[in-house]
Amino acid sequence: MPTAIMRVFRGDAKGGGFQEYRVPAEEGMVVLDVIHEIQATQAPDLAVRWNCKAGKCGSCSAEVNGKPRLMCMTRMNIFPEGEPITVAPMRTFPLIRDLVTDVSFNFEMAKRVPAFRPRPRDPDGTYRMQQEDIDRPQEFHKCIECFLCQNVCHVIRDHEDNKRHFAGPRLFVRYAALEMHPLDTNDRRELLKEKMGLGFCNITKCCTEVCPEHIKITDNAIIPLKERVVDEYYDPVLWLVRKLTGRK
Amino acid sequence: MSQNVTASAHGGLTLRSDPWWALPLTVVVFLGSFIVYSTWAAFQNAHYYVPPYLSPFYSPCISKSCLHLTFGWGLPEFSLPIIGIVSPAFLILAGPGFFRLTCYYYRKAYYRSFWLAPMACAVRDRSGYSGETRFPLILQNLHRYTWYVAVFFIVVLTWDALLAFRFPDGFGIGVGTIVMWINVILLAAYTFSCHSCRHVCGGVLDVFSKAPARYRLWRFITRLNERHPVYAWLSLFFVGFTDLYIRLVSMGIIRDWRIL
């Protein structure tokens, strides 16, 4: 049975370092299995957040060999045998202990999203939507809130100050789902431009690369939001049309 | 068994162990090579026309000194100190140049490779980042206007490609004709797969079912848009290749084979 060499971060907000563990790796194992094996046999106090082990709860986000990944969806056989595998906590969020971070920033930002405000009901008291109207928001509803996109986004990953005025890709997906919703009447463009830092995104697409649900975050959420902000604030022709026609 | 390894969780540039630097380096080499070649070709002010082929770098040819006036008239020549007479290429290259410069795909490519913000995912960014919130990068928001200009160039290049059938001895097809048609098709694929085009044509709507024609157009452009980076690179290489082909034929270094 091959032995996996795991370098797992151990420590808390005060400091820490990588600790090396050698674990027998069985066929079919994922990184989370190996972390559990370490917990069970060598480090019972190793802190790790996990839940479903099926890539649907978004709990076990970490950085494996420097890449943001869900540990439960990262198979061990993708790594060269005999080479050390580093497992580190997500860098963007404050460390609680070992592999567990405080992701409350995301929930605080979620509180600031203006709620869904539907148009009045149809005369027969119902709401009707066609499938083509709802396809776009449905893609965004696949989000499992693993926050890997938030973690990899360099705007907040490498610039802590930006957390005050940058919602991040996960929240932009939420904004896009609401902005493109066929029933919603709220206009969030000013908020996106002025308070949520949409202009800080420079389209480097890392959020899309790490999304375990394969949501095309940049192409389908962020860029369309940027274009909607352009409609309102940067397009002189549309501005003139609005002035002349009085249309919003 | 465990042993201590002293290192902070994310010290240094990155914990990534894969060759993350290969892609940005490749972009620097290829994009840089194109910029060098196109600038050199634009300065040449020669060997851009050999009947019936006009280089896309010099189209539309709107300077009086042009070897092949696109619209039948030309603007007067003007010169700059040191440079001398300004090549007609400089009168028009800014159009497609700004389209690519503000393109959502190329932004990713050059922000990573040239701007180093960041070089790759999960690699430490440079300091002092303000995104596209300040001048000059806030001008990226005008990308849709550069798209309108790019559409005009597609019309002009299509006209050039049609003229590429008109040889001095009548209708014909040469290798150059095919090269020019592939060039215009790739440039059109790149132009019409643009994110701004996708938005203007239908993405702006919230209720697609009330605008079925725009919805169908949006779906078509969305399918093209999925391959936008591929078209961006192919069209970039091919527009350079088209200029090179016409240049070499014009200089007599290679011969243009007549197929028909």
Coordinates of C-alpha atoms in Angstrom, one line a residue:
Chain A
M1 CA 0.0 0.0 0.0
P2 CA 1.5 3.4 -1.0
T3 CA 2.2 5.9 1.7
A4 CA 1.0 9.5 1.3
I5 CA 3.2 12.3 2.6
M6 CA 0.8 14.9 3.9
R7 CA 2.0 18.4 5.1
V8 CA -1.0 19.7 7.0
F9 CA -1.1 23.2 8.5
R10 CA -1.4 23.2 12.3
G11 CA -1.9 26.3 14.2
D12 CA -4.3 29.2 14.9
A13 CA -4.4 33.0 14.5
K14 CA -1.3 33.4 16.7
G15 CA 0.8 31.3 14.4
G16 CA 1.6 27.8 13.3
G17 CA 3.3 25.7 10.7
F18 CA 3.1 22.7 8.5
Q19 CA 3.3 19.3 10.1
E20 CA 4.2 16.2 8.1
Y21 CA 2.2 13.0 8.4
R22 CA 2.7 9.7 6.6
V23 CA -0.5 7.9 5.9
P24 CA -1.3 4.7 4.1
A25 CA -3.3 5.7 1.0
E26 CA -5.8 3.2 -0.3
E27 CA -7.2 3.2 -3.7
G28 CA -10.2 5.6 -4.2
M29 CA -9.2 7.9 -1.3
V30 CA -9.8 11.6 -1.5
V31 CA -7.9 14.2 0.5
L32 CA -10.6 14.4 3.1
D33 CA -10.3 10.7 3.7
V34 CA -6.6 11.1 4.4
I35 CA -7.2 14.0 6.7
H36 CA -9.7 11.8 8.6
E37 CA -7.2 9.0 8.8
I38 CA -4.7 11.5 10.3
Q39 CA -7.3 12.6 12.8
A40 CA -8.1 9.0 13.7
T41 CA -4.6 7.7 14.0
Q42 CA -2.1 10.5 14.6
A43 CA -3.7 13.9 15.5
P44 CA -7.1 13.6 17.1
D45 CA -7.1 17.3 17.8
L46 CA -6.7 18.3 14.1
A47 CA -9.5 20.7 13.3
V48 CA -11.3 20.3 10.0
R49 CA -14.7 21.4 8.9
W50 CA -16.7 18.8 6.8
N51 CA -20.1 17.5 6.4
C52 CA -21.5 15.7 3.3
K53 CA -18.4 14.2 1.8
A54 CA -20.2 14.5 -1.6
G55 CA -19.3 17.9 -2.8
K56 CA -22.6 19.4 -2.0
C57 CA -22.3 21.1 1.4
G58 CA -19.3 23.3 0.6
S59 CA -17.8 22.8 4.1
C60 CA -14.4 21.2 3.4
S61 CA -12.8 24.0 1.4
A62 CA -9.0 24.2 1.7
E63 CA -5.9 24.7 -0.4
V64 CA -4.4 21.5 -1.6
N65 CA -0.9 22.0 -3.1
G66 CA -1.8 25.7 -3.1
K67 CA -4.9 25.3 -5.2
P68 CA -8.3 26.1 -3.6
R69 CA -10.3 22.8 -3.7
L70 CA -13.0 20.8 -1.9
M71 CA -11.1 18.2 0.0
C72 CA -13.9 15.6 -0.5
M73 CA -13.7 16.0 -4.3
T74 CA -10.0 15.9 -4.6
R75 CA -8.8 12.3 -5.4
M76 CA -5.4 11.3 -4.1
N77 CA -4.4 9.7 -7.3
I78 CA -4.1 13.0 -9.1
F79 CA -0.9 13.7 -7.2
P80 CA 2.4 12.1 -8.0
E81 CA 3.2 9.2 -5.7
G82 CA 5.8 9.9 -3.1
E83 CA 5.7 13.6 -3.3
P84 CA 4.4 15.7 -0.3
I85 CA 0.9 17.1 -0.5
T86 CA 0.3 20.3 1.3
V87 CA -3.1 21.0 2.9
A88 CA -3.6 24.6 4.1
P89 CA -6.6 26.6 5.3
M90 CA -8.3 29.1 3.0
R91 CA -6.0 32.2 3.0
T92 CA -8.6 34.9 2.5
F93 CA -10.5 34.3 5.8
P94 CA -9.3 34.6 9.4
L95 CA -7.9 31.4 10.8
I96 CA -9.7 29.8 13.7
R97 CA -7.6 26.6 14.0
D98 CA -5.7 24.2 11.7
L99 CA -7.9 23.9 8.5
V100 CA -10.9 25.8 9.9
T101 CA -11.4 29.5 9.0
D102 CA -14.0 32.1 9.9
V103 CA -16.1 32.6 6.8
S104 CA -18.6 35.1 8.4
F105 CA -17.4 37.9 6.1
N106 CA -19.5 36.2 3.4
F107 CA -22.6 36.1 5.5
E108 CA -22.2 39.7 6.5
M109 CA -21.9 40.7 2.8
A110 CA -25.0 38.5 2.1
K111 CA -27.0 40.6 4.6
R112 CA -26.4 43.7 2.5
V113 CA -28.0 42.2 -0.7
P114 CA -31.3 44.0 -1.3
A115 CA -34.0 41.4 -1.1
F116 CA -36.1 40.0 -4.0
R117 CA -39.0 42.4 -4.7
P118 CA -41.4 40.8 -7.1
R119 CA -43.6 42.7 -9.5
P120 CA -47.4 42.7 -8.8
R121 CA -49.1 39.4 -9.5
D122 CA -51.0 38.7 -12.7
P123 CA -54.7 39.5 -12.8
D124 CA -55.5 35.9 -11.9
G125 CA -53.4 36.1 -8.8
T126 CA -50.4 34.1 -10.1
Y127 CA -46.9 34.7 -11.2
R128 CA -46.0 33.1 -14.6
M129 CA -42.4 32.6 -15.9
Q130 CA -41.2 30.8 -18.9
Q131 CA -38.3 28.4 -18.7
E132 CA -36.1 30.6 -20.9
D133 CA -36.7 33.5 -18.4
I134 CA -35.4 31.5 -15.5
D135 CA -32.5 29.5 -17.0
R136 CA -29.9 32.1 -16.1
P137 CA -30.8 32.5 -12.4
Q138 CA -31.1 28.7 -12.1
E139 CA -27.4 28.3 -13.0
F140 CA -26.6 30.6 -10.1
H141 CA -28.7 28.7 -7.7
K142 CA -26.3 25.7 -8.0
C143 CA -23.9 27.6 -5.7
I144 CA -23.1 25.5 -2.6
E145 CA -21.4 28.4 -0.8
C146 CA -18.0 26.7 -0.4
F147 CA -16.5 30.2 -0.8
L148 CA -13.6 28.9 -2.9
C149 CA -14.3 31.7 -5.3
Q150 CA -14.2 34.2 -2.5
N151 CA -10.9 32.7 -1.3
V152 CA -9.2 32.7 -4.6
C153 CA -10.3 36.2 -5.6
H154 CA -7.1 38.3 -5.4
V155 CA -9.1 41.5 -4.7
I156 CA -9.7 40.3 -1.1
R157 CA -7.2 37.5 -0.9
D158 CA -4.2 39.9 -1.2
H159 CA -5.8 43.2 -0.2
E160 CA -7.5 42.9 3.2
D161 CA -8.6 46.5 3.1
N162 CA -10.9 45.7 0.1
K163 CA -13.1 43.6 2.3
R164 CA -14.8 46.8 3.4
H165 CA -16.1 47.6 -0.1
F166 CA -16.0 44.4 -2.2
A167 CA -18.7 41.8 -2.1
G168 CA -16.7 39.1 -4.0
P169 CA -17.7 36.6 -6.7
R170 CA -20.1 34.5 -4.6
L171 CA -22.1 37.5 -3.8
F172 CA -21.9 38.8 -7.4
V173 CA -23.5 35.5 -8.3
R174 CA -26.3 36.2 -5.8
Y175 CA -26.7 39.8 -7.2
A176 CA -26.8 38.4 -10.8
A177 CA -29.5 35.8 -9.8
L178 CA -31.7 38.7 -8.5
E179 CA -30.9 41.3 -11.2
M180 CA -31.7 38.8 -14.0
H181 CA -34.8 37.4 -12.3
P182 CA -37.8 37.9 -14.5
L183 CA -40.1 38.9 -11.6
D184 CA -37.7 41.1 -9.6
T185 CA -38.1 44.9 -9.7
N186 CA -35.2 46.0 -7.5
D187 CA -32.3 47.9 -9.1
R188 CA -29.0 47.1 -7.4
R189 CA -26.7 48.7 -10.0
E190 CA -25.8 51.7 -7.9
L191 CA -25.1 49.6 -4.9
L192 CA -22.9 47.3 -7.0
K193 CA -20.9 50.2 -8.4
E194 CA -20.6 52.3 -5.3
K195 CA -20.6 50.0 -2.4
M196 CA -20.0 46.4 -3.6
G197 CA -16.9 47.1 -5.6
L198 CA -17.9 45.5 -8.9
G199 CA -15.2 47.7 -10.6
F200 CA -12.5 46.1 -8.5
C201 CA -13.0 42.8 -10.4
N202 CA -10.4 42.6 -13.3
I203 CA -11.9 39.5 -14.9
T204 CA -9.0 37.2 -14.2
K205 CA -11.5 34.3 -13.9
C206 CA -9.9 32.5 -11.0
C207 CA -13.4 32.3 -9.4
T208 CA -14.7 30.4 -12.4
E209 CA -11.6 28.1 -12.4
V210 CA -12.2 26.9 -8.8
C211 CA -16.0 26.6 -8.8
P212 CA -16.8 23.0 -8.0
E213 CA -20.3 23.5 -9.4
H214 CA -18.8 24.8 -12.7
I215 CA -20.8 28.0 -12.6
K216 CA -19.5 30.4 -15.2
I217 CA -19.2 33.1 -12.6
T218 CA -17.2 35.6 -14.7
D219 CA -18.9 35.1 -18.0
N220 CA -22.5 34.7 -16.8
A221 CA -22.6 36.7 -13.6
I222 CA -19.9 39.3 -13.3
I223 CA -19.5 40.5 -16.9
P224 CA -23.2 40.8 -17.4
L225 CA -23.4 42.8 -14.2
K226 CA -20.6 45.0 -15.3
E227 CA -22.4 45.6 -18.6
R228 CA -25.6 46.5 -16.7
V229 CA -23.6 49.1 -14.7
V230 CA -22.2 50.4 -18.0
D231 CA -25.8 50.8 -19.3
E232 CA -26.6 53.0 -16.3
Y233 CA -23.3 54.9 -15.7
Y234 CA -20.9 54.8 -18.5
D235 CA -22.9 54.7 -21.8
P236 CA -23.5 58.3 -23.0
V237 CA -25.8 57.2 -25.8
L238 CA -28.1 55.3 -23.4
W239 CA -27.9 58.2 -21.0
L240 CA -29.1 60.5 -23.8
V241 CA -31.9 58.1 -24.8
R242 CA -33.1 58.0 -21.2
K243 CA -33.0 61.8 -21.0
L244 CA -34.9 62.2 -24.3
T245 CA -37.5 59.5 -23.7
G246 CA -37.8 59.7 -19.9
R247 CA -37.4 55.9 -19.8
K248 CA -35.5 54.2 -17.0
Chain B
M1 CA 4.6 9.5 12.3
S2 CA 4.7 13.2 12.2
Q3 CA 7.5 15.8 12.2
N4 CA 7.5 19.6 12.3
V5 CA 8.0 21.6 9.2
T6 CA 8.5 25.3 9.9
A7 CA 6.6 27.6 7.6
S8 CA 3.7 29.9 7.8
A9 CA 0.4 28.8 6.2
H10 CA 0.8 31.0 3.1
G11 CA 4.3 32.5 3.3
G12 CA 6.0 33.4 0.0
L13 CA 4.4 33.8 -3.4
T14 CA 2.3 30.7 -3.5
L15 CA 2.0 27.2 -2.2
R16 CA 1.3 25.9 -5.7
S17 CA 3.6 23.3 -6.9
D18 CA 2.5 23.0 -10.5
P19 CA 4.1 25.1 -13.3
W20 CA 1.6 28.0 -12.8
W21 CA 4.0 30.4 -14.5
A22 CA 3.9 28.6 -17.9
L23 CA 0.6 30.1 -19.1
P24 CA 1.3 33.8 -18.3
L25 CA 4.8 33.4 -19.8
T26 CA 3.3 31.9 -23.0
V27 CA 0.9 34.8 -23.2
V28 CA 3.8 37.3 -22.8
V29 CA 5.8 35.5 -25.6
F30 CA 2.9 35.2 -28.1
L31 CA 1.1 38.5 -27.4
G32 CA 4.4 40.3 -27.2
S33 CA 5.5 38.8 -30.5
F34 CA 2.3 40.0 -32.2
I35 CA 2.7 43.5 -30.8
V36 CA 6.3 43.7 -32.0
Y37 CA 5.4 42.3 -35.5
S38 CA 2.3 44.5 -36.0
T39 CA 4.1 47.6 -34.9
W40 CA 7.0 46.8 -37.3
A41 CA 4.6 46.1 -40.1
A42 CA 2.7 49.3 -39.5
F43 CA 5.9 51.3 -39.7
Q44 CA 6.9 49.8 -43.0
N45 CA 4.4 51.7 -45.1
A46 CA 5.2 49.4 -48.0
H47 CA 4.4 45.8 -49.3
Y48 CA 0.9 45.9 -48.0
Y49 CA -0.8 45.6 -51.3
V50 CA -0.4 43.2 -54.2
P51 CA -3.3 43.0 -56.6
P52 CA -5.9 41.9 -55.6
Y53 CA -4.9 41.5 -51.9
L54 CA -4.8 44.3 -49.3
S55 CA -3.3 43.6 -45.9
P56 CA -5.8 43.8 -43.0
F57 CA -3.3 46.1 -41.2
Y58 CA -3.8 48.7 -43.9
S59 CA -7.5 48.4 -44.4
P60 CA -9.4 50.6 -44.9
C61 CA -6.7 52.4 -46.7
I62 CA -7.7 56.1 -46.2
S63 CA -4.4 57.9 -46.8
K64 CA -3.9 59.7 -50.1
S65 CA -0.6 57.8 -50.5
C66 CA -2.3 54.4 -50.2
L67 CA -1.4 51.9 -52.9
H68 CA -5.1 50.8 -52.9
L69 CA -7.7 53.4 -51.8
T70 CA -10.6 51.6 -50.2
F71 CA -13.1 54.4 -50.6
G72 CA -11.6 56.0 -53.7
W73 CA -10.5 59.1 -51.8
G74 CA -7.7 59.7 -49.4
L75 CA -6.7 61.9 -46.5
P76 CA -3.7 64.1 -47.0
E77 CA -0.4 62.7 -45.8
F78 CA 1.0 64.0 -42.6
S79 CA 4.4 63.6 -41.0
L80 CA 5.8 63.6 -37.6
P81 CA 9.3 64.6 -36.5
I82 CA 11.8 61.7 -36.6
I83 CA 9.1 59.3 -37.8
G84 CA 8.5 61.0 -41.1
I85 CA 5.4 60.3 -43.1
V86 CA 2.9 58.5 -40.9
S87 CA 2.0 55.1 -42.2
P88 CA -1.7 54.7 -43.2
A89 CA -1.8 51.7 -40.9
F90 CA -1.6 54.0 -37.9
L91 CA -4.7 55.8 -39.0
I92 CA -6.8 52.7 -38.6
L93 CA -5.0 50.2 -36.3
A94 CA -6.2 52.0 -33.2
G95 CA -9.7 50.8 -34.0
P96 CA -9.2 47.0 -33.7
G97 CA -6.4 47.7 -31.2
F98 CA -8.7 49.3 -28.7
F99 CA -11.2 46.6 -29.2
R100 CA -8.7 43.9 -28.2
L101 CA -7.2 46.1 -25.5
T102 CA -10.6 46.5 -23.7
C103 CA -11.8 43.0 -24.5
Y104 CA -12.9 41.0 -21.4
Y105 CA -10.8 38.0 -22.5
Y106 CA -7.6 40.0 -23.2
R107 CA -8.1 41.8 -20.0
K108 CA -7.7 38.5 -18.2
A109 CA -4.7 37.6 -20.3
Y110 CA -2.7 40.8 -19.9
Y111 CA -3.7 41.5 -16.3
R112 CA -2.2 38.2 -15.5
S113 CA 0.8 38.2 -17.8
F114 CA 1.8 41.9 -18.0
W115 CA 0.1 43.6 -15.1
L116 CA 0.8 40.7 -12.7
A117 CA -2.5 41.2 -10.9
P118 CA -2.3 38.3 -10.2
M119 CA 0.1 36.2 -12.3
A120 CA -2.0 33.1 -11.7
C121 CA -4.8 32.0 -9.4
A122 CA -3.7 31.7 -5.7
V123 CA -0.4 33.4 -6.5
R124 CA 0.3 36.5 -4.5
D125 CA -0.8 39.8 -6.2
R126 CA 1.3 42.9 -6.5
S127 CA 0.6 45.6 -4.0
G128 CA -1.5 48.8 -4.7
Y129 CA -4.4 47.3 -6.5
S130 CA -7.4 49.5 -7.4
G131 CA -9.0 47.3 -10.2
E132 CA -10.9 49.1 -12.9
T133 CA -12.2 51.9 -10.6
R134 CA -9.8 54.7 -11.6
F135 CA -8.4 56.3 -14.7
P136 CA -7.2 54.9 -17.1
L137 CA -8.6 51.4 -16.4
I138 CA -12.1 52.8 -15.8
L139 CA -12.2 53.4 -19.5
Q140 CA -12.5 49.6 -19.9
N141 CA -16.2 50.3 -19.4
L142 CA -16.3 51.8 -22.9
H143 CA -15.6 48.4 -24.5
R144 CA -19.0 48.3 -26.3
Y145 CA -18.0 51.4 -28.3
T146 CA -14.9 49.7 -29.5
W147 CA -17.1 46.8 -30.5
Y148 CA -19.2 49.1 -32.7
V149 CA -15.9 50.2 -34.4
A150 CA -14.8 46.5 -34.7
V151 CA -18.1 45.7 -36.5
F152 CA -17.3 48.4 -39.1
F153 CA -13.9 46.8 -39.7
I154 CA -15.5 43.5 -40.3
V155 CA -17.6 45.1 -43.0
V156 CA -14.5 46.7 -44.6
L157 CA -12.5 43.5 -44.4
T158 CA -15.4 41.5 -45.9
W159 CA -15.3 44.0 -48.8
D160 CA -11.6 43.5 -49.2
A161 CA -12.1 39.7 -49.2
L162 CA -14.7 40.1 -51.9
L163 CA -12.2 42.2 -53.9
A164 CA -9.7 39.4 -53.5
F165 CA -11.6 37.5 -56.2
R166 CA -11.0 40.3 -58.7
F167 CA -7.6 39.7 -60.3
P168 CA -6.1 42.0 -63.0
D169 CA -7.2 39.4 -65.6
G170 CA -10.7 38.9 -64.2
F171 CA -12.3 36.6 -61.6
G172 CA -10.1 34.2 -59.9
I173 CA -9.2 32.4 -56.6
G174 CA -5.7 32.4 -55.3
V175 CA -4.3 31.1 -52.0
G176 CA -4.3 34.7 -50.9
T177 CA -8.1 34.8 -51.5
I178 CA -8.6 31.9 -49.2
V179 CA -6.2 33.4 -46.6
M180 CA -8.2 36.6 -46.6
W181 CA -11.5 34.8 -46.2
I182 CA -10.3 32.7 -43.3
N183 CA -9.0 35.9 -41.8
V184 CA -12.3 37.7 -42.0
I185 CA -14.3 34.7 -40.8
L186 CA -12.0 34.4 -37.7
L187 CA -12.2 38.1 -37.0
A188 CA -16.0 38.0 -37.3
A189 CA -16.2 35.0 -35.0
Y190 CA -14.1 36.9 -32.4
T191 CA -16.0 40.2 -32.9
F192 CA -19.5 38.6 -32.6
S193 CA -18.6 36.4 -29.7
C194 CA -17.8 39.5 -27.7
H195 CA -19.4 39.8 -24.2
S196 CA -20.6 43.4 -24.9
C197 CA -22.2 42.1 -28.2
R198 CA -23.9 39.4 -26.1
H199 CA -25.2 42.0 -23.7
V200 CA -26.4 44.5 -26.3
C201 CA -28.1 41.8 -28.4
G202 CA -30.1 40.3 -25.6
G203 CA -28.3 39.9 -22.3
V204 CA -29.7 43.2 -21.1
L205 CA -33.2 41.7 -21.0
D206 CA -34.7 40.1 -17.9
V207 CA -37.7 38.5 -19.6
F208 CA -36.6 36.7 -22.7
S209 CA -40.0 35.2 -23.4
K210 CA -41.3 38.7 -24.4
A211 CA -38.5 39.1 -27.0
P212 CA -38.1 35.7 -28.7
A213 CA -35.9 37.0 -31.6
R214 CA -33.4 38.7 -29.3
Y215 CA -33.5 35.5 -27.1
R216 CA -32.5 33.4 -30.1
L217 CA -29.8 35.8 -31.0
W218 CA -28.5 35.9 -27.4
R219 CA -28.4 32.1 -27.3
F220 CA -26.5 32.0 -30.6
I221 CA -24.0 34.6 -29.4
T222 CA -23.7 32.8 -26.0
R223 CA -22.6 29.6 -27.9
L224 CA -20.0 31.7 -29.8
N225 CA -19.0 33.5 -26.5
E226 CA -18.1 30.2 -24.9
R227 CA -15.2 30.0 -27.5
H228 CA -14.3 33.7 -27.3
P229 CA -10.7 33.1 -26.1
V230 CA -10.1 30.6 -28.9
Y231 CA -11.4 33.0 -31.5
A232 CA -9.3 35.8 -29.8
W233 CA -6.1 33.9 -30.3
L234 CA -6.9 32.3 -33.7
S235 CA -7.9 35.7 -35.2
L236 CA -4.9 37.4 -33.7
F237 CA -2.5 34.9 -35.3
F238 CA -4.3 34.8 -38.5
V239 CA -4.5 38.6 -39.0
G240 CA -0.7 38.7 -38.5
F241 CA -0.3 35.7 -40.9
T242 CA -2.5 37.4 -43.6
D243 CA -0.3 40.5 -43.4
L244 CA 2.8 38.4 -43.6
Y245 CA 1.5 36.4 -46.6
I246 CA 0.6 39.5 -48.6
R247 CA 3.9 41.1 -47.6
L248 CA 5.9 38.1 -48.8
V249 CA 4.0 37.9 -52.1
S250 CA 4.3 41.6 -52.6
M251 CA 8.1 41.4 -52.0
G252 CA 8.4 38.5 -54.5
I253 CA 9.7 36.2 -51.8
I254 CA 6.8 33.7 -52.3
R255 CA 4.4 33.2 -55.2
D256 CA 0.7 33.3 -54.8
W257 CA -0.7 30.1 -56.3
R258 CA -3.8 30.6 -58.5
I259 CA -6.4 27.9 -57.8
L260 CA -8.9 29.2 -60.3

